[in-house]
CSV table of C-alpha atoms in Angstrom, one decimal:
chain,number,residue,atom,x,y,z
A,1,UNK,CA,-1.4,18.9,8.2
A,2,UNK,CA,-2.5,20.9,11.5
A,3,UNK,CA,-4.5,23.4,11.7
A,4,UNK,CA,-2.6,26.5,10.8
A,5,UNK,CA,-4.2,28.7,13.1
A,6,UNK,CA,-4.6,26.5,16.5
A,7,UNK,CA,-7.9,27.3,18.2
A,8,UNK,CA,-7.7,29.9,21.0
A,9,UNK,CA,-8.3,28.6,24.2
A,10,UNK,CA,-9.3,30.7,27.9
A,11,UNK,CA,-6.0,28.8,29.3
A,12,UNK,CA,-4.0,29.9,26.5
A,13,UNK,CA,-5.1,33.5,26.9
A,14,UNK,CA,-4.4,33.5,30.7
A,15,UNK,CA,-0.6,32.1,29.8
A,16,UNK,CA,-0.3,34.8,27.3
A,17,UNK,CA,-1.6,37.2,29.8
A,18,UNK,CA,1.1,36.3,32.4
A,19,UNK,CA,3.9,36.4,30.4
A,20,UNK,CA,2.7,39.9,28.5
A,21,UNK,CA,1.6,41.5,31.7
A,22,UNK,CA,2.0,39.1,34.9
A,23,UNK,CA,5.9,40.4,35.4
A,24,UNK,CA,7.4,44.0,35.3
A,25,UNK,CA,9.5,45.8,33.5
A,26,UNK,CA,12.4,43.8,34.7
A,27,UNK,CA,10.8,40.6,34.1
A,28,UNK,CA,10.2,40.4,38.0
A,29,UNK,CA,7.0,38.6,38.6
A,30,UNK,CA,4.2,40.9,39.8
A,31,UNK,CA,1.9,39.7,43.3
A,32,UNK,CA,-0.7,37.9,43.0
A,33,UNK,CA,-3.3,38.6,40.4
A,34,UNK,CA,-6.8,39.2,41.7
A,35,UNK,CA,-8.9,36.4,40.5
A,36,UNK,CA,-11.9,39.4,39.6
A,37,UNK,CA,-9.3,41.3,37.8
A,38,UNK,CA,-8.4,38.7,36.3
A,39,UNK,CA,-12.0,38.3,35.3
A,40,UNK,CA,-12.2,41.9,34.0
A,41,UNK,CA,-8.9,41.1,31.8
A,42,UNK,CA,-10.1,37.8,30.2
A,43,UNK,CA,-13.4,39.5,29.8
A,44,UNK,CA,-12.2,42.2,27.5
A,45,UNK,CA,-10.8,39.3,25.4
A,46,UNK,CA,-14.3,37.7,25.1
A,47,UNK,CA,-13.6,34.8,28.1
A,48,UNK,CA,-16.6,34.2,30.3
A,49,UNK,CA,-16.2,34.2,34.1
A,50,UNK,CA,-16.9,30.4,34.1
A,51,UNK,CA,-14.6,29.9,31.6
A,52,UNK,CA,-11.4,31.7,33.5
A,53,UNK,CA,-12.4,29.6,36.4
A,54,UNK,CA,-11.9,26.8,35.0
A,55,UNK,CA,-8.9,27.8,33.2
A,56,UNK,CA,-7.3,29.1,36.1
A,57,UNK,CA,-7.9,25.5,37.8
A,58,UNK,CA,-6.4,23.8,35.4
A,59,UNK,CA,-3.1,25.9,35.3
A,60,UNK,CA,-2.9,25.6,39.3
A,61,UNK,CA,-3.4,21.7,39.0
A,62,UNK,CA,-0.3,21.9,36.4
A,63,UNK,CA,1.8,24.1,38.9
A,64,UNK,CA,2.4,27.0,36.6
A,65,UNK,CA,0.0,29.5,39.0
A,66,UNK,CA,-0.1,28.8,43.2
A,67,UNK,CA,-3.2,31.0,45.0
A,68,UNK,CA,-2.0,33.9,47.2
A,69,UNK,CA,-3.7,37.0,49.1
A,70,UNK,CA,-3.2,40.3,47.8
A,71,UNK,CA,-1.7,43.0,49.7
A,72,UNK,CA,-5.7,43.7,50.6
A,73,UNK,CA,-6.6,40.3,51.3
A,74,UNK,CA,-8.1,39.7,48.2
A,75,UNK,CA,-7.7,36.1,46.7
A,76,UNK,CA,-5.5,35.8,43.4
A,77,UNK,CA,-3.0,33.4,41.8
A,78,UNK,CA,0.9,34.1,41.5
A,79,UNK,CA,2.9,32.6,39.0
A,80,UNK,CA,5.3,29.8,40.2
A,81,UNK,CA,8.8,29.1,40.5
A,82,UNK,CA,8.0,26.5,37.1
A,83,UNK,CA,5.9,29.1,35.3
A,84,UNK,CA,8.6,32.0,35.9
A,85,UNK,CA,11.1,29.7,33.9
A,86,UNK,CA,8.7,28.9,30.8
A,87,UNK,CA,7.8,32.2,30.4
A,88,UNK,CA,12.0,33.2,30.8
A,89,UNK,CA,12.1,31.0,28.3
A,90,UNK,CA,9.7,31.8,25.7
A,91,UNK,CA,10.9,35.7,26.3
A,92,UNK,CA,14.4,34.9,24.2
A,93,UNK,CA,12.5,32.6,21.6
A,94,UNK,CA,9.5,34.9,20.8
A,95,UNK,CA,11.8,38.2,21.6
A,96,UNK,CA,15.2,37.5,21.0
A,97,UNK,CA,15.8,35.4,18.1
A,98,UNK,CA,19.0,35.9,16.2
A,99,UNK,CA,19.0,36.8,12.6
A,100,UNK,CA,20.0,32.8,11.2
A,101,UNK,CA,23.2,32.5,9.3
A,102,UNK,CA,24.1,29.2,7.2
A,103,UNK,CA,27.5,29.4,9.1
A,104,UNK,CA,25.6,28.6,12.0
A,105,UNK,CA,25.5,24.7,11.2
A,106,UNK,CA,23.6,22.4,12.9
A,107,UNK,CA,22.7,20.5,15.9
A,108,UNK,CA,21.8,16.9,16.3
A,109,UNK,CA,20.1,15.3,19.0
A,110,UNK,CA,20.5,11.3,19.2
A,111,UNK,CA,18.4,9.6,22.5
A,112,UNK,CA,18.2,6.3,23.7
A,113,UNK,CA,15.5,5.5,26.7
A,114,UNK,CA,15.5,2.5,28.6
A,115,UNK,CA,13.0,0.2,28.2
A,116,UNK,CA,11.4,0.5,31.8
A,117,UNK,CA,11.5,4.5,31.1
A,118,UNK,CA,9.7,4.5,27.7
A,119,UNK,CA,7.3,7.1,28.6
A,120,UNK,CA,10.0,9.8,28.7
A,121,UNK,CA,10.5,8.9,24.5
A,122,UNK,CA,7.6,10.4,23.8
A,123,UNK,CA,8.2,13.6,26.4
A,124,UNK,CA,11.6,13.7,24.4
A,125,UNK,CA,10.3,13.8,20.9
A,126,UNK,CA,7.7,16.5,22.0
A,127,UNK,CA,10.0,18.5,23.6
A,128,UNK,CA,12.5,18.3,20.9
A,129,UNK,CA,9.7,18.6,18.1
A,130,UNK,CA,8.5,22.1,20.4
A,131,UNK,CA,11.8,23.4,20.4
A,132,UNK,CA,11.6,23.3,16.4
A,133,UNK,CA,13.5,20.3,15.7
A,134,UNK,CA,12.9,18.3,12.3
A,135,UNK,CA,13.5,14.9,11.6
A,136,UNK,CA,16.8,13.9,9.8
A,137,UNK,CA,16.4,9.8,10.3
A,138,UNK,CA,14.6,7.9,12.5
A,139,UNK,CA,16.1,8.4,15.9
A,140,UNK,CA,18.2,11.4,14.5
A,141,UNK,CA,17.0,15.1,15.5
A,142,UNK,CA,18.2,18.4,13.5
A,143,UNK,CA,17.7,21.5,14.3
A,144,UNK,CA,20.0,25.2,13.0
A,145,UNK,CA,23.2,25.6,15.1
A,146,UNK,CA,21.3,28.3,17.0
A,147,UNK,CA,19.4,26.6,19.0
A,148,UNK,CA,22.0,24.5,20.8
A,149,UNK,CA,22.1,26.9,23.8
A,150,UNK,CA,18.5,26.5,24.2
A,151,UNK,CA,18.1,22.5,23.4
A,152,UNK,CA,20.9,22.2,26.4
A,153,UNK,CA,18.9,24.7,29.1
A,154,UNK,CA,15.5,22.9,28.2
A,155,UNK,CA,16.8,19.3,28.2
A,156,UNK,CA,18.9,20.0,31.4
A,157,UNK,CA,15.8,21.4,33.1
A,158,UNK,CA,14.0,18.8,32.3
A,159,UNK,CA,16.2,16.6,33.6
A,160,UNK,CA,15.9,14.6,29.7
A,161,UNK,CA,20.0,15.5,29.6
A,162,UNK,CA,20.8,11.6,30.4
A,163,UNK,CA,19.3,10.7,27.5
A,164,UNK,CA,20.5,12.8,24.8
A,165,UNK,CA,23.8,12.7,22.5
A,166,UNK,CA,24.0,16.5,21.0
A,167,UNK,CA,26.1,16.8,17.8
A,168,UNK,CA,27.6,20.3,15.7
A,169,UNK,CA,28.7,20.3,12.3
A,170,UNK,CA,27.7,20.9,8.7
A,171,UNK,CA,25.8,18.9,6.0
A,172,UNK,CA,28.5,17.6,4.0
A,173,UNK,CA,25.9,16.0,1.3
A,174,UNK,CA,24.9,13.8,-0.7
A,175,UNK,CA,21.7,16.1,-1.8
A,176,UNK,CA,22.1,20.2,-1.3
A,177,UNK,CA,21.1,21.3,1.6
A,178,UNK,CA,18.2,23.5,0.4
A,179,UNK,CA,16.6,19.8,-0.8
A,180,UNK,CA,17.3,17.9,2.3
A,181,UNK,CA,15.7,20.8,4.6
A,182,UNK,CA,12.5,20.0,2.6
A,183,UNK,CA,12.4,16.5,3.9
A,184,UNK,CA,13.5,17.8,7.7
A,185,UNK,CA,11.0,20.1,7.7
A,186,UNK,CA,7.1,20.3,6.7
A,187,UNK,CA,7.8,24.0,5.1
A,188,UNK,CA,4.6,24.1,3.5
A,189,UNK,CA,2.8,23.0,6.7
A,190,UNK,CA,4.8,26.3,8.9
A,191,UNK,CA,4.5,28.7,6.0
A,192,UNK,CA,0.7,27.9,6.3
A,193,UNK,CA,0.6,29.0,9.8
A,194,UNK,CA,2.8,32.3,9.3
A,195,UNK,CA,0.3,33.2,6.5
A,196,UNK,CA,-2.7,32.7,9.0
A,197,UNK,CA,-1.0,35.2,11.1
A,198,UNK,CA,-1.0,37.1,8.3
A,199,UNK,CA,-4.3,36.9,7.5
A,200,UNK,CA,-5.6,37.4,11.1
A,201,UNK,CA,-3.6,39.9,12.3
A,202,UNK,CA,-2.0,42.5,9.5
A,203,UNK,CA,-5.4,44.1,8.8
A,204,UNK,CA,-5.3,44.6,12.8
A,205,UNK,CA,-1.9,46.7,12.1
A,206,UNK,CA,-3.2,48.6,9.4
A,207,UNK,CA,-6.3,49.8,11.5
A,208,UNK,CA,-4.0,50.6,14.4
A,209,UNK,CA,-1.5,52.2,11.7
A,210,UNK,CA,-4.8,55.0,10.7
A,211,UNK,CA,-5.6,55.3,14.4
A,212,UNK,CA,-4.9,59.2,15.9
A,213,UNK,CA,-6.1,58.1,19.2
A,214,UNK,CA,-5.0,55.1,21.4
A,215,UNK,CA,-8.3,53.3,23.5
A,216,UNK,CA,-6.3,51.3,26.0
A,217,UNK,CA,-9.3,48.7,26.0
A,218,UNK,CA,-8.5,48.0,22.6
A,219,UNK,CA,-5.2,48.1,22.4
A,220,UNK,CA,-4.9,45.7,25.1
A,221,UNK,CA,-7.6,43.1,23.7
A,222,UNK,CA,-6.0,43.4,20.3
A,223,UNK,CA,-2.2,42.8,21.4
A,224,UNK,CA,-3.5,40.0,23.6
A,225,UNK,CA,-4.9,38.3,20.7
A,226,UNK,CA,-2.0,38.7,18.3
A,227,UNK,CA,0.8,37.5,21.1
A,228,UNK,CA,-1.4,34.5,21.8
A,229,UNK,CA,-1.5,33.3,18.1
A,230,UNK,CA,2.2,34.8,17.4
A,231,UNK,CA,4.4,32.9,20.6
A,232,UNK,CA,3.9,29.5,18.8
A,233,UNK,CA,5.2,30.4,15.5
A,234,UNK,CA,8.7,30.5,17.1
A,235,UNK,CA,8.9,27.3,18.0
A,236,UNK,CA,6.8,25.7,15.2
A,237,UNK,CA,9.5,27.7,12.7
A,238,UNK,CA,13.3,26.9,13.3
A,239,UNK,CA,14.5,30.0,12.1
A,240,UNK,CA,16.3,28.2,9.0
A,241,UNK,CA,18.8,30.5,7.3
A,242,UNK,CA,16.9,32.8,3.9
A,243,UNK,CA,19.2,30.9,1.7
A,244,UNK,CA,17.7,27.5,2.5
A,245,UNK,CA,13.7,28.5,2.3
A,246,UNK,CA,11.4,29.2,-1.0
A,247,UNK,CA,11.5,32.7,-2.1
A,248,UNK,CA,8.0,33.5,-0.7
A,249,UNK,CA,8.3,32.8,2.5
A,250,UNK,CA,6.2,34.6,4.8
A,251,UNK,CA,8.2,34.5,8.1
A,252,UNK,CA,10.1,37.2,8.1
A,253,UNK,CA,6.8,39.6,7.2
A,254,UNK,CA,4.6,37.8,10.0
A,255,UNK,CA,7.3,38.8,12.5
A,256,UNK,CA,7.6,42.2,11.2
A,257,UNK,CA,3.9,42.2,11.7
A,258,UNK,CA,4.2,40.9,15.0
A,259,UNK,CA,7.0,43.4,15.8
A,260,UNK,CA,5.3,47.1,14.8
A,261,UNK,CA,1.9,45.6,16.8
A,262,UNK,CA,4.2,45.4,20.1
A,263,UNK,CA,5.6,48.5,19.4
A,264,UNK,CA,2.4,49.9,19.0
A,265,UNK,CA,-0.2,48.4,21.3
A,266,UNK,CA,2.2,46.1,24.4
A,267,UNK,CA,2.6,49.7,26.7
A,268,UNK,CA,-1.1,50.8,25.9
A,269,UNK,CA,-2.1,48.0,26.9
A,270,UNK,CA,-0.1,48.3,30.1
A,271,UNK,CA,-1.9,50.9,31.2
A,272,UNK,CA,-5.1,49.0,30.9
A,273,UNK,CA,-3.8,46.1,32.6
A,274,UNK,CA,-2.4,48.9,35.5
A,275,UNK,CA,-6.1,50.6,35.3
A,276,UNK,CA,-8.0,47.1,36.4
A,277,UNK,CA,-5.3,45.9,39.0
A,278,UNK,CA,-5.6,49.3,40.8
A,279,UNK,CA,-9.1,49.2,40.6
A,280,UNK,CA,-8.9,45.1,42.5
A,281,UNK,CA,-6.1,46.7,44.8
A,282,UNK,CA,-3.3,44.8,43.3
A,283,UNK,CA,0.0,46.0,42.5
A,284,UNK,CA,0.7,47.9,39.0
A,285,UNK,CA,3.4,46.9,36.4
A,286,UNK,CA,5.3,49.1,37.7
């Protein structure tokens, strides 16, 4: 079993970071980010300068940020053409999630990869496994009828769309459907990682809950901490309908956590974000 709460990483936080604050209101991508802001911002989440850096190298060598001048002439990053669509994309999953319904059916995804092209098996079975696919047979993909508007944009933009058979229907048997989900799906292993959510980040809400006053600082640090755990858990859970999950499962509560802490902290910690970038000479949220 992973770890059910993945390690936090200075490139992680600078992802989360972009896609909480790096676009406006809209979801139009801000200017370029001033690399000492971005500094200043990291910093308030404990990342060392050296450390950003390094991050921030790593994401230009992957082509999600490109360097760009500020309107001042001050050196920064800009999210690319790449980056804008991931984070598009992770705005309906984390965000937008439809309440599941058994009448949703399923999905299947069948591939076949030439021999010569091998290596895209293993980008397939990742990139179905992140979009919250389990495993019905070997070969055979299955995922709730709700994501098949999403498995098409990501395999088409991929360009993986060659390879893939996709499938809707219902389980027609043998075994109910409640039993064969528990072999699709490690349930234990996602249920694990909703309750260390849980555990990390509900105390956080109560403390904000009792709070009169709002210290943008904090606000910003602790919303940047609970997205950054938080935008996996959509694609690690499948969103499978209530009916077919234990009684005590925690997903539902770790999103309504999730939920009230945006509701609470995301604007405040706008302003904080705003504060720093007009400080560097960089343009505001807006």
């Amino acid at each position: 079993m992973s770890d059910p709460q993945p390690q936090r990483t200075p490139r992680s936080l600078i992802v989360t970071f972009y896609g909480a604050y790096g676009r406006d209101a809209r979801g139009e991508p801000l200017g370029p980010v001033p690399v000492a802001a971005l500094i200043t911002l990291l910093g308030a989440a404990g990342v060392d300068p050296p450390s950003v850096r390094s991050a921030v190298s790593r994401l230009k060598r992957r082509g999600l940020l490109v360097p760009a001048r500020t309107p001042a002439g001050a050196a920064g990053y800009a999210l690319s053409a790449e980056a804008r669509e991931l984070l598009a994309d992770g705005d309906r999953r984390i965000y937008g999630r439809p309440t599941p319904r058994a009448s949703d059916g399923w999905v299947l995804a069948v591939f076949s990869v030439p021999e010569e092209e091998r290596h895209k098996r293993h980008l397939l079975r990742s990139r179905l496994a992140r979009l919250g696919f389990g495993t019905a047979a070997p070969g055979v993909w299955i995922a709730p009828g709700h994501l098949y508007e999403e498995t098409r944009h990501v395999l088409r933009r991929l360009h993986l769309d060659p390879y893939v058979d996709l499938f809707t229907g219902a389980h027609a048997g043998f075994a109910p459907t409640v039993e064969a989900v528990a072999r699709w799906w490690d349930l234990p292993a996602i249920a694990a990682r909703h309750r260390a959510f849980l555990d990390a980040h509900e105390p956080v809400l109560g403390r904000w809950s009792r709070r009169r006053t709002t210290d943008l600082e904090a606000a910003y640090r602790d919303y940047l901490m609970a997205l950054d755990a938080w935008r996996r858990l959509p694609y690690a859970d499948p969103g499978l309908p209530a009916t077919l999950l234990p009684a005590d499962w925690p997903g539902g509560r770790a999103a309504g956590v999730f939920g009230r802490l945006h509701r609470r902290l995301h604007a405040a910690g706008a302003e904080f974000v705003n504060g720093v970038l007009g400080e560097r000479g960089a343009p505001g949220l807006g």
